[in-house]
Short mmCIF file of N, CA and C in Angstrom, two decimals:
data_model
loop_
_atom_site.label_atom_id
_atom_site.label_comp_id
_atom_site.label_asym_id
_atom_site.label_seq_id
_atom_site.Cartn_x
_atom_site.Cartn_y
_atom_site.Cartn_z
N UNK A 1 0.87 -1.29 0.02
CA UNK A 1 0.16 0.12 0.00
C UNK A 1 0.87 1.40 -0.02
N UNK A 2 1.82 1.11 0.76
CA UNK A 2 2.82 2.37 0.79
C UNK A 2 4.11 2.32 -0.37
N UNK A 3 4.25 3.54 -1.06
CA UNK A 3 5.24 3.78 -1.78
C UNK A 3 6.33 4.65 -1.15
N UNK A 4 6.33 4.79 0.07
CA UNK A 4 7.66 5.45 0.63
C UNK A 4 8.16 4.63 1.89
N UNK A 5 9.52 4.72 2.08
CA UNK A 5 10.13 4.05 3.22
C UNK A 5 9.69 4.72 4.45
N UNK A 6 10.26 3.86 5.56
CA UNK A 6 9.35 4.44 6.66
C UNK A 6 10.17 5.80 7.24
N UNK A 7 11.40 5.93 6.74
CA UNK A 7 11.80 7.30 7.27
C UNK A 7 11.27 8.36 6.44
N UNK A 8 10.63 8.35 5.24
CA UNK A 8 10.17 9.10 4.32
C UNK A 8 9.11 10.00 5.27
N UNK A 9 8.37 8.91 6.23
CA UNK A 9 7.20 9.46 6.72
C UNK A 9 7.21 10.21 7.96
N UNK A 10 8.49 10.16 8.54
CA UNK A 10 8.61 10.78 9.67
C UNK A 10 9.01 12.27 9.48
N UNK A 11 8.21 12.93 9.60
CA UNK A 11 8.23 14.44 9.58
C UNK A 11 7.75 15.16 11.08
N UNK A 12 9.05 16.01 11.38
CA UNK A 12 8.87 16.60 12.77
C UNK A 12 7.51 17.44 13.05
N UNK A 13 6.97 16.80 14.10
CA UNK A 13 5.68 17.45 14.71
C UNK A 13 4.42 17.09 13.68
N UNK A 14 4.32 16.02 12.90
CA UNK A 14 3.39 16.00 12.20
C UNK A 14 2.65 14.69 12.48
N UNK A 15 1.57 14.37 12.44
CA UNK A 15 0.74 12.72 12.62
C UNK A 15 1.55 11.82 11.92
N UNK A 16 1.97 10.96 12.34
CA UNK A 16 2.61 9.55 11.75
C UNK A 16 1.87 8.43 11.89
N UNK A 17 0.93 8.31 13.03
CA UNK A 17 0.20 7.14 13.38
C UNK A 17 -0.91 7.38 14.29
N UNK A 18 -2.14 6.76 13.61
CA UNK A 18 -3.27 6.79 14.24
C UNK A 18 -3.81 5.57 14.86
N UNK A 19 -4.22 5.34 15.99
CA UNK A 19 -4.63 4.27 16.69
C UNK A 19 -6.16 4.16 17.29
N UNK A 20 -6.82 3.37 16.59
CA UNK A 20 -8.11 3.22 17.04
C UNK A 20 -8.57 2.42 17.98
N UNK A 21 -9.62 2.26 18.78
CA UNK A 21 -10.16 1.33 19.49
C UNK A 21 -11.30 0.73 18.72
N UNK A 22 -11.22 -0.60 18.72
CA UNK A 22 -12.27 -1.45 18.07
C UNK A 22 -13.12 -2.35 19.09
N UNK A 23 -14.45 -2.73 18.99
CA UNK A 23 -14.94 -3.46 19.64
C UNK A 23 -14.81 -4.82 18.65
N UNK A 24 -14.64 -4.71 17.50
CA UNK A 24 -14.20 -5.71 16.57
C UNK A 24 -13.37 -5.31 15.74
N UNK A 25 -12.14 -5.94 15.77
CA UNK A 25 -11.08 -5.56 14.79
C UNK A 25 -11.20 -5.90 13.33
N UNK A 26 -11.82 -7.16 13.44
CA UNK A 26 -12.18 -7.85 12.18
C UNK A 26 -12.98 -7.33 11.38
N UNK A 27 -14.33 -6.82 11.95
CA UNK A 27 -15.26 -5.91 11.39
C UNK A 27 -14.90 -4.76 10.74
N UNK A 28 -13.70 -3.84 11.48
CA UNK A 28 -13.20 -2.53 11.47
C UNK A 28 -12.20 -2.95 10.00
N UNK A 29 -11.54 -3.90 10.17
CA UNK A 29 -10.60 -4.18 8.86
C UNK A 29 -11.28 -4.36 7.54
N UNK A 30 -12.58 -5.43 7.63
CA UNK A 30 -13.23 -5.52 6.41
C UNK A 30 -13.97 -4.01 5.93
N UNK A 31 -14.22 -3.50 6.92
CA UNK A 31 -15.06 -2.10 6.56
C UNK A 31 -14.06 -1.18 5.85
N UNK A 32 -12.91 -0.95 6.24
CA UNK A 32 -11.85 -0.30 5.64
C UNK A 32 -11.25 -0.82 4.43
N UNK A 33 -11.09 -2.12 4.24
CA UNK A 33 -10.64 -2.73 3.07
C UNK A 33 -11.59 -2.77 1.93
N UNK A 34 -12.91 -2.68 2.18
CA UNK A 34 -13.86 -2.56 1.35
C UNK A 34 -14.25 -1.04 0.94
N UNK A 35 -14.33 -0.32 1.65
CA UNK A 35 -14.49 1.25 1.50
C UNK A 35 -13.10 1.90 0.92
N UNK A 36 -12.14 1.81 1.46
CA UNK A 36 -11.11 2.23 0.67
C UNK A 36 -9.75 1.54 0.39
N UNK A 37 -9.97 0.29 0.26
CA UNK A 37 -8.91 -0.51 -0.27
C UNK A 37 -7.88 -0.55 0.71
N UNK A 38 -7.86 -0.31 1.69
CA UNK A 38 -6.55 -0.49 2.60
C UNK A 38 -6.07 -1.94 2.87
N UNK A 39 -4.92 -2.10 3.09
CA UNK A 39 -4.34 -3.32 3.61
C UNK A 39 -3.98 -3.41 4.94
N UNK A 40 -3.78 -4.61 5.46
CA UNK A 40 -3.56 -4.86 6.91
C UNK A 40 -2.61 -5.71 7.36
N UNK A 41 -1.87 -5.60 8.42
CA UNK A 41 -1.15 -6.69 8.94
C UNK A 41 -1.60 -7.04 10.33
N UNK A 42 -1.93 -8.27 10.64
CA UNK A 42 -2.46 -8.62 11.93
C UNK A 42 -1.21 -9.26 12.72
N UNK A 43 -1.57 -8.67 13.94
CA UNK A 43 -0.38 -8.88 15.25
C UNK A 43 -1.15 -9.53 16.29
N UNK A 44 -1.47 -10.69 16.15
CA UNK A 44 -2.53 -11.53 16.99
C UNK A 44 -3.82 -11.28 16.93
N UNK A 45 -4.59 -11.47 17.85
CA UNK A 45 -6.28 -11.44 17.50
C UNK A 45 -6.50 -10.17 17.96
N UNK A 46 -5.96 -9.27 18.70
CA UNK A 46 -6.15 -8.10 19.07
C UNK A 46 -5.76 -6.50 18.45
N UNK A 47 -4.85 -6.86 17.65
CA UNK A 47 -4.32 -5.82 16.91
C UNK A 47 -4.10 -6.02 15.55
N UNK A 48 -4.75 -5.18 14.70
CA UNK A 48 -4.27 -4.93 13.25
C UNK A 48 -3.78 -3.47 12.85
N UNK A 49 -2.80 -3.60 12.03
CA UNK A 49 -2.06 -2.26 11.39
C UNK A 49 -2.58 -2.11 10.17
N UNK A 50 -2.45 -0.99 9.79
CA UNK A 50 -2.46 -0.38 8.34
C UNK A 50 -1.27 0.58 8.05
N UNK A 51 -0.82 0.75 6.57
CA UNK A 51 0.45 1.50 6.48
C UNK A 51 -0.03 2.28 5.36
N UNK A 52 0.17 3.63 5.20
CA UNK A 52 -0.20 4.28 3.90
C UNK A 52 1.04 5.04 3.53
N UNK A 53 0.77 5.84 2.48
CA UNK A 53 1.97 6.76 2.04
C UNK A 53 2.53 7.78 2.93
N UNK A 54 1.43 8.41 3.86
CA UNK A 54 1.59 9.61 4.72
C UNK A 54 1.24 9.01 6.00
N UNK A 55 0.59 8.33 6.36
CA UNK A 55 0.47 7.86 7.56
C UNK A 55 -0.04 6.43 7.85
N UNK A 56 0.50 6.01 9.10
CA UNK A 56 0.23 4.75 9.42
C UNK A 56 -0.84 4.64 10.48
N UNK A 57 -1.22 3.33 10.95
CA UNK A 57 -2.13 3.27 11.99
C UNK A 57 -2.50 1.90 12.26
N UNK A 58 -3.67 1.88 13.44
CA UNK A 58 -3.89 0.42 13.66
C UNK A 58 -5.27 0.43 14.44
N UNK A 59 -5.68 -0.66 14.68
CA UNK A 59 -7.03 -0.76 15.67
C UNK A 59 -6.47 -1.89 16.60
N UNK A 60 -7.02 -1.63 17.82
CA UNK A 60 -6.81 -2.40 18.86
C UNK A 60 -8.03 -2.63 19.62
N UNK A 61 -8.30 -3.80 20.18
CA UNK A 61 -9.33 -4.27 20.89
C UNK A 61 -9.60 -3.47 22.06
N UNK A 62 -10.87 -2.84 22.23
CA UNK A 62 -11.16 -1.75 23.12
C UNK A 62 -12.53 -1.33 22.75
N UNK A 63 -13.14 -0.63 23.79
CA UNK A 63 -14.53 0.34 23.64
C UNK A 63 -14.14 1.51 22.89
N UNK A 64 -14.84 1.75 21.60
CA UNK A 64 -14.37 3.14 21.00
C UNK A 64 -14.96 4.24 21.82
N UNK A 65 -14.61 5.54 21.84
CA UNK A 65 -14.58 6.68 22.44
C UNK A 65 -15.19 7.68 21.45
N UNK A 66 -16.39 7.75 21.21
CA UNK A 66 -16.98 8.50 20.15
C UNK A 66 -16.78 10.06 20.13
N UNK A 67 -16.44 11.02 19.36
CA UNK A 67 -16.07 12.40 19.51
C UNK A 67 -14.74 12.84 19.95
N UNK A 68 -14.14 11.99 20.05
CA UNK A 68 -12.45 12.35 20.47
C UNK A 68 -11.88 12.89 19.64
N UNK A 69 -11.93 12.52 18.31
CA UNK A 69 -11.03 13.41 17.45
C UNK A 69 -11.50 13.10 15.90
N UNK A 70 -11.60 13.84 15.07
CA UNK A 70 -11.87 13.65 13.79
C UNK A 70 -10.97 13.40 12.81
N UNK A 71 -11.04 12.24 12.13
CA UNK A 71 -9.93 11.82 11.09
C UNK A 71 -10.35 12.01 9.64
N UNK A 72 -9.65 13.16 8.90
CA UNK A 72 -9.85 13.22 8.01
C UNK A 72 -9.05 12.89 6.76
N UNK A 73 -9.98 11.99 5.85
CA UNK A 73 -9.23 11.34 4.66
C UNK A 73 -9.31 12.21 3.36
N UNK A 74 -8.23 12.05 2.69
CA UNK A 74 -8.43 13.04 1.20
C UNK A 74 -8.76 11.86 0.15
N UNK A 75 -9.72 12.39 -0.69
CA UNK A 75 -10.13 11.55 -1.88
C UNK A 75 -9.87 12.38 -3.17
N UNK A 76 -9.79 11.75 -4.19
CA UNK A 76 -9.49 12.52 -5.53
C UNK A 76 -10.74 12.07 -6.30
N UNK A 77 -11.71 11.45 -5.70
CA UNK A 77 -12.87 11.30 -6.31
C UNK A 77 -13.89 11.12 -5.21
N UNK A 78 -14.44 12.15 -4.62
CA UNK A 78 -15.35 12.39 -3.43
C UNK A 78 -16.62 11.38 -3.60
N UNK A 79 -17.35 11.66 -4.65
CA UNK A 79 -18.39 11.01 -4.82
C UNK A 79 -18.21 9.35 -5.02
N UNK A 80 -17.16 8.79 -5.55
CA UNK A 80 -17.09 7.44 -5.37
C UNK A 80 -16.64 6.91 -4.08
N UNK A 81 -15.71 7.98 -3.16
CA UNK A 81 -15.37 7.43 -1.91
C UNK A 81 -16.87 7.54 -1.05
N UNK A 82 -17.69 8.46 -1.68
CA UNK A 82 -19.14 8.38 -0.80
C UNK A 82 -19.97 7.01 -0.92
N UNK A 83 -19.73 6.68 -2.39
CA UNK A 83 -20.49 5.43 -2.76
C UNK A 83 -19.89 4.16 -2.14
N UNK A 84 -18.48 4.30 -1.89
CA UNK A 84 -17.54 3.03 -1.54
C UNK A 84 -18.02 3.17 0.12
N UNK A 85 -18.13 4.16 1.02
CA UNK A 85 -18.49 4.17 2.25
C UNK A 85 -19.97 3.49 2.56
N UNK A 86 -20.91 3.88 1.86
CA UNK A 86 -22.20 3.51 1.78
C UNK A 86 -22.12 1.92 1.70
N UNK A 87 -21.43 1.55 0.48
CA UNK A 87 -21.74 0.27 0.21
C UNK A 87 -21.04 -0.71 1.17
N UNK A 88 -20.11 -0.13 2.17
CA UNK A 88 -19.20 -1.05 3.09
C UNK A 88 -20.25 -0.89 4.39
N UNK A 89 -21.19 -0.24 4.14
CA UNK A 89 -21.90 -0.16 5.66
C UNK A 89 -21.78 1.01 6.53
N UNK A 90 -21.08 2.00 6.26
CA UNK A 90 -20.83 3.49 6.77
C UNK A 90 -22.16 4.24 7.11
N UNK A 91 -22.23 4.94 7.91
CA UNK A 91 -23.47 5.78 8.07
C UNK A 91 -23.14 7.21 7.61
N UNK A 92 -23.50 7.85 6.77
CA UNK A 92 -23.49 9.17 6.31
C UNK A 92 -24.10 10.11 7.43
N UNK A 93 -23.10 11.13 8.18
CA UNK A 93 -23.60 11.66 9.35
C UNK A 93 -23.57 13.41 8.64
N UNK A 94 -22.89 13.53 7.54
CA UNK A 94 -23.03 14.89 6.80
C UNK A 94 -22.82 14.58 5.34
N UNK A 95 -23.95 15.09 4.64
CA UNK A 95 -23.77 14.69 3.30
C UNK A 95 -22.65 15.52 2.65
N UNK A 96 -22.32 15.55 1.30
CA UNK A 96 -21.10 16.29 0.83
C UNK A 96 -21.72 17.72 0.69
N UNK A 97 -20.64 18.54 1.26
CA UNK A 97 -20.89 20.00 1.49
C UNK A 97 -19.64 20.87 0.99
N UNK A 98 -19.68 22.06 0.70
CA UNK A 98 -18.72 22.70 0.46
C UNK A 98 -17.98 23.48 1.77
N UNK A 99 -16.74 23.81 1.55
CA UNK A 99 -16.11 24.53 2.75
C UNK A 99 -14.97 25.54 2.14
N UNK A 100 -14.21 26.02 2.77
CA UNK A 100 -13.43 27.05 2.13
C UNK A 100 -12.24 26.31 1.49
N UNK A 101 -11.78 25.19 1.74
CA UNK A 101 -10.75 24.30 1.21
C UNK A 101 -11.10 23.26 0.13
N UNK A 102 -12.58 23.14 0.13
CA UNK A 102 -13.10 22.00 -0.97
C UNK A 102 -14.18 21.86 -0.63
N UNK A 103 -14.36 20.29 -0.70
CA UNK A 103 -16.09 19.92 -0.34
C UNK A 103 -15.69 18.30 0.42
N UNK A 104 -16.44 17.92 1.44
CA UNK A 104 -16.37 16.97 2.25
C UNK A 104 -17.67 16.35 2.56
N UNK A 105 -17.63 15.13 2.99
CA UNK A 105 -18.85 14.63 3.86
C UNK A 105 -18.19 13.89 5.07
N UNK A 106 -18.98 13.41 6.16
CA UNK A 106 -18.60 12.95 7.37
C UNK A 106 -19.58 11.47 7.22
N UNK A 107 -19.04 10.57 7.99
CA UNK A 107 -19.49 9.19 8.20
C UNK A 107 -19.23 8.53 9.47
N UNK A 108 -20.05 7.64 9.74
CA UNK A 108 -19.75 6.73 10.96
C UNK A 108 -19.18 5.23 10.48
N UNK A 109 -18.04 4.55 11.07
CA UNK A 109 -17.56 3.50 10.81
C UNK A 109 -18.70 2.55 11.70
N UNK A 110 -18.07 1.20 11.46
CA UNK A 110 -19.02 0.38 12.39
C UNK A 110 -18.77 0.51 13.75
N UNK A 111 -17.65 1.12 13.94
CA UNK A 111 -17.59 1.13 15.55
C UNK A 111 -18.16 2.54 16.17
N UNK A 112 -18.77 3.25 15.22
CA UNK A 112 -19.46 4.61 15.89
C UNK A 112 -18.37 5.80 15.59
N UNK A 113 -17.25 5.47 15.23
CA UNK A 113 -16.13 6.75 15.00
C UNK A 113 -16.54 7.73 13.84
N UNK A 114 -16.65 9.02 14.12
CA UNK A 114 -16.97 9.58 12.89
C UNK A 114 -15.85 10.30 12.20
N UNK A 115 -15.61 10.10 10.76
CA UNK A 115 -14.55 10.29 9.97
C UNK A 115 -15.06 11.27 8.74
N UNK A 116 -13.99 12.00 8.31
CA UNK A 116 -14.56 12.84 7.14
C UNK A 116 -13.65 12.61 5.77
N UNK A 117 -14.20 12.65 4.68
CA UNK A 117 -13.48 12.62 3.57
C UNK A 117 -13.48 13.92 2.77
N UNK A 118 -12.50 14.27 2.15
CA UNK A 118 -12.43 15.67 1.83
C UNK A 118 -11.86 15.76 0.37
N UNK A 119 -12.09 16.72 -0.68
CA UNK A 119 -11.43 16.55 -1.99
C UNK A 119 -11.52 18.19 -2.33
N UNK A 120 -10.68 18.32 -3.32
CA UNK A 120 -10.55 19.91 -3.83
C UNK A 120 -11.82 20.08 -4.52
#
């Protein structure tokens, strides 16, 4: 999934890793594979990680805490991303709207985390 080396991702005072709590890591993994094509590496039954070009992350077993942070993903095709999220079972909380930097929508994933997807 990543085209960068681990050291190329390390930028001073920038987000490098996001870790989510999940009540069901396999369900979370299936959602993100279907919605966004992410790939995962499992580290035992309670942890799975993903790797991207700009940020890495993981899901660990635990009770999700809704509203603690809004993760915003970029999309080159916002409408297709919206369709993918819906097809994967995401719940749209804010339909596509304009804002000064572009357009975006927000959704809930299977654990109830709210995320946003934006585009120019």
